[in-house]
Coordinates of C-alpha atoms in Angstrom, one line a residue:
N1023 CA -117.7 48.3 -47.8
M1024 CA -115.3 49.8 -50.3
I1025 CA -114.6 53.2 -48.9
P1026 CA -114.8 53.3 -44.9
H1027 CA -117.7 55.7 -43.5
N1028 CA -116.4 58.1 -42.1
A1029 CA -117.1 62.5 -41.9
N1030 CA -115.0 62.7 -45.3
V1031 CA -117.4 60.3 -47.8
P1032 CA -120.3 61.9 -48.8
S1033 CA -123.1 58.8 -47.8
A1034 CA -124.2 58.9 -51.8
L1035 CA -121.5 57.4 -52.5
T1036 CA -120.5 54.9 -49.5
S1037 CA -124.3 53.2 -50.5
V1038 CA -123.5 52.8 -53.8
M1039 CA -120.5 51.4 -52.9
T1040 CA -121.6 49.2 -50.1
E1041 CA -121.0 44.7 -51.0
V1042 CA -124.0 43.5 -51.9
K1043 CA -125.0 40.2 -50.5
P1044 CA -126.0 37.1 -52.2
I1045 CA -130.3 36.4 -52.4
T1046 CA -131.2 33.1 -50.8
I1047 CA -133.1 30.9 -52.7
Q1048 CA -135.3 28.6 -51.8
Y1049 CA -137.7 25.7 -53.4
N1050 CA -140.9 26.0 -52.6
G1051 CA -142.1 22.7 -55.0
S1052 CA -143.6 22.1 -57.6
S1053 CA -146.9 20.8 -58.9
I1054 CA -148.0 19.1 -62.1
L1055 CA -151.1 21.1 -62.7
S1056 CA -151.9 19.0 -66.8
V1057 CA -150.0 16.5 -68.1
T1058 CA -151.4 14.6 -72.1
N1059 CA -149.7 12.7 -74.2
R1060 CA -148.2 15.7 -75.9
D1061 CA -147.9 18.2 -73.0
A1062 CA -147.9 19.3 -69.5
T1063 CA -148.2 22.4 -67.0
I1064 CA -146.1 22.2 -64.5
E1065 CA -146.0 25.3 -61.8
T1066 CA -143.2 26.0 -59.7
K1067 CA -142.8 28.0 -56.2
F1068 CA -139.3 30.1 -55.1
N1069 CA -138.5 31.8 -52.0
L1070 CA -136.5 34.9 -52.4
T1071 CA -134.9 36.9 -49.4
N1072 CA -133.0 39.8 -49.2
T1073 CA -130.3 39.7 -46.7
N1074 CA -128.9 43.6 -47.7
D1075 CA -129.9 46.8 -46.4
D1076 CA -130.8 48.0 -49.1
T1077 CA -134.1 46.9 -51.9
L1078 CA -132.9 45.2 -54.6
I1079 CA -134.7 44.5 -58.1
I1080 CA -135.4 41.2 -59.5
E1081 CA -134.9 41.1 -62.9
M1082 CA -135.3 37.1 -64.1
L1083 CA -135.8 33.9 -63.1
S1084 CA -135.2 31.3 -65.2
Y1085 CA -134.3 27.7 -65.2
D1086 CA -134.3 24.6 -66.1
V1087 CA -137.3 21.8 -65.8
N1088 CA -135.1 18.0 -65.1
V1089 CA -137.4 14.9 -64.6
N1090 CA -135.7 12.2 -63.5
G1091 CA -131.9 13.4 -64.3
I1092 CA -133.5 14.6 -68.1
T1093 CA -134.2 18.0 -69.1
I1094 CA -137.5 18.1 -70.7
G1095 CA -138.8 22.1 -70.7
H1096 CA -137.6 25.5 -69.4
G1097 CA -139.0 28.3 -66.6
Q1098 CA -138.9 31.7 -67.2
Y1099 CA -140.2 34.9 -64.6
G1100 CA -139.6 38.4 -65.6
Q1101 CA -137.0 39.4 -68.4
K1102 CA -133.6 40.4 -68.5
Y1103 CA -133.1 43.9 -69.4
E1104 CA -130.9 43.5 -72.7
G1105 CA -130.3 47.2 -74.0
A1106 CA -133.9 48.6 -75.3
S1107 CA -136.5 49.8 -72.5
E1108 CA -138.7 46.7 -72.8
S1109 CA -142.1 46.3 -70.6
S1110 CA -141.2 43.2 -68.6
T1111 CA -142.1 42.1 -64.7
Y1112 CA -139.3 43.8 -62.4
L1113 CA -140.3 42.8 -58.0
P1114 CA -139.1 45.2 -56.0
L1115 CA -137.0 43.3 -52.4
I1116 CA -137.1 45.1 -50.5
Q1117 CA -134.1 44.7 -47.4
H1118 CA -134.4 41.9 -45.1
N1119 CA -137.5 40.7 -46.4
S1120 CA -138.8 37.4 -48.6
E1121 CA -141.1 37.5 -51.5
T1122 CA -142.7 34.1 -52.7
I1123 CA -142.9 33.7 -56.6
T1124 CA -145.3 30.9 -58.4
V1125 CA -144.2 30.6 -62.1
K1126 CA -145.9 28.2 -64.6
A1127 CA -143.9 26.2 -67.6
Q1128 CA -145.5 24.8 -70.3
L1129 CA -143.6 21.2 -71.0
I1130 CA -144.1 19.7 -74.3
N1131 CA -143.8 15.9 -74.6
D1132 CA -140.7 15.4 -78.0
G1133 CA -141.7 11.9 -78.0
N1134 CA -137.2 11.3 -77.5
N1135 CA -138.1 10.8 -73.6
P1136 CA -141.3 7.7 -72.9
Q1137 CA -140.7 7.4 -69.4
V1138 CA -139.6 10.4 -68.1
W1139 CA -143.0 11.3 -69.6
S1140 CA -144.2 8.4 -68.0
S1141 CA -142.8 9.1 -64.3
L1142 CA -144.7 12.8 -64.8
Q1143 CA -148.0 11.1 -66.2
N1144 CA -148.0 8.9 -63.1
G1145 CA -147.0 11.8 -61.1
T1146 CA -144.2 9.3 -60.1
G1147 CA -140.8 11.7 -61.6
K1148 CA -138.0 13.0 -59.1
I1149 CA -138.6 16.9 -60.3
R1150 CA -134.9 19.1 -60.3
I1151 CA -134.7 22.5 -61.0
Q1152 CA -131.7 25.0 -61.9
G1153 CA -131.4 27.7 -63.2
T1154 CA -130.2 32.0 -62.5
V1155 CA -132.0 34.2 -60.9
Y1156 CA -130.2 38.0 -62.1
Y1157 CA -131.0 40.9 -60.0
S1158 CA -130.0 44.3 -59.1
T1159 CA -129.4 47.8 -57.0
H1160 CA -131.5 50.8 -57.7
S1161 CA -133.0 49.6 -60.7
P1162 CA -133.7 47.7 -63.3
F1163 CA -132.3 50.4 -65.6
A1164 CA -129.4 51.5 -63.5
G1165 CA -127.0 50.3 -60.5
Q1166 CA -125.1 47.4 -60.6
S1167 CA -126.2 43.7 -61.9
Y1168 CA -125.5 40.5 -60.2
S1169 CA -126.6 37.1 -60.7
K1170 CA -126.8 33.4 -58.6
D1171 CA -127.1 29.9 -59.6
F1172 CA -129.6 27.9 -57.7
D1173 CA -129.4 24.0 -58.5
L1174 CA -133.2 23.1 -56.2
K1175 CA -134.3 19.4 -55.6

């Protein structure tokens, strides 16, 4: 805590100033739902854990899909608030609780990596997910914003 809790400090102020611990991110695997010569759909599951004493709001999880060390696509859950009150998918993550989110990403074969695409088609490609989760306190429009990078295999 930045402000020690005592009788002279209002409790609302101490709750705003409490240190926020990073979210824990676990990779629950990726599944190839479909793959053709032109495109593929990959489903990835993430388990997010809030170890804090307050609810956090997951605004966005953005990631790159790498197969055999080559970035071949991108996936995203939610939308980062950028100043306009657009609708989005915000996930409240209750204190000391976990939530699993499932995200589908559409990958396009650009023809530049035939060996990588072939390994994706025959199920031998090694998938690696790298990205960032963005979250905040209170609401997506107020409070402090945080982010955490991740690199999952």
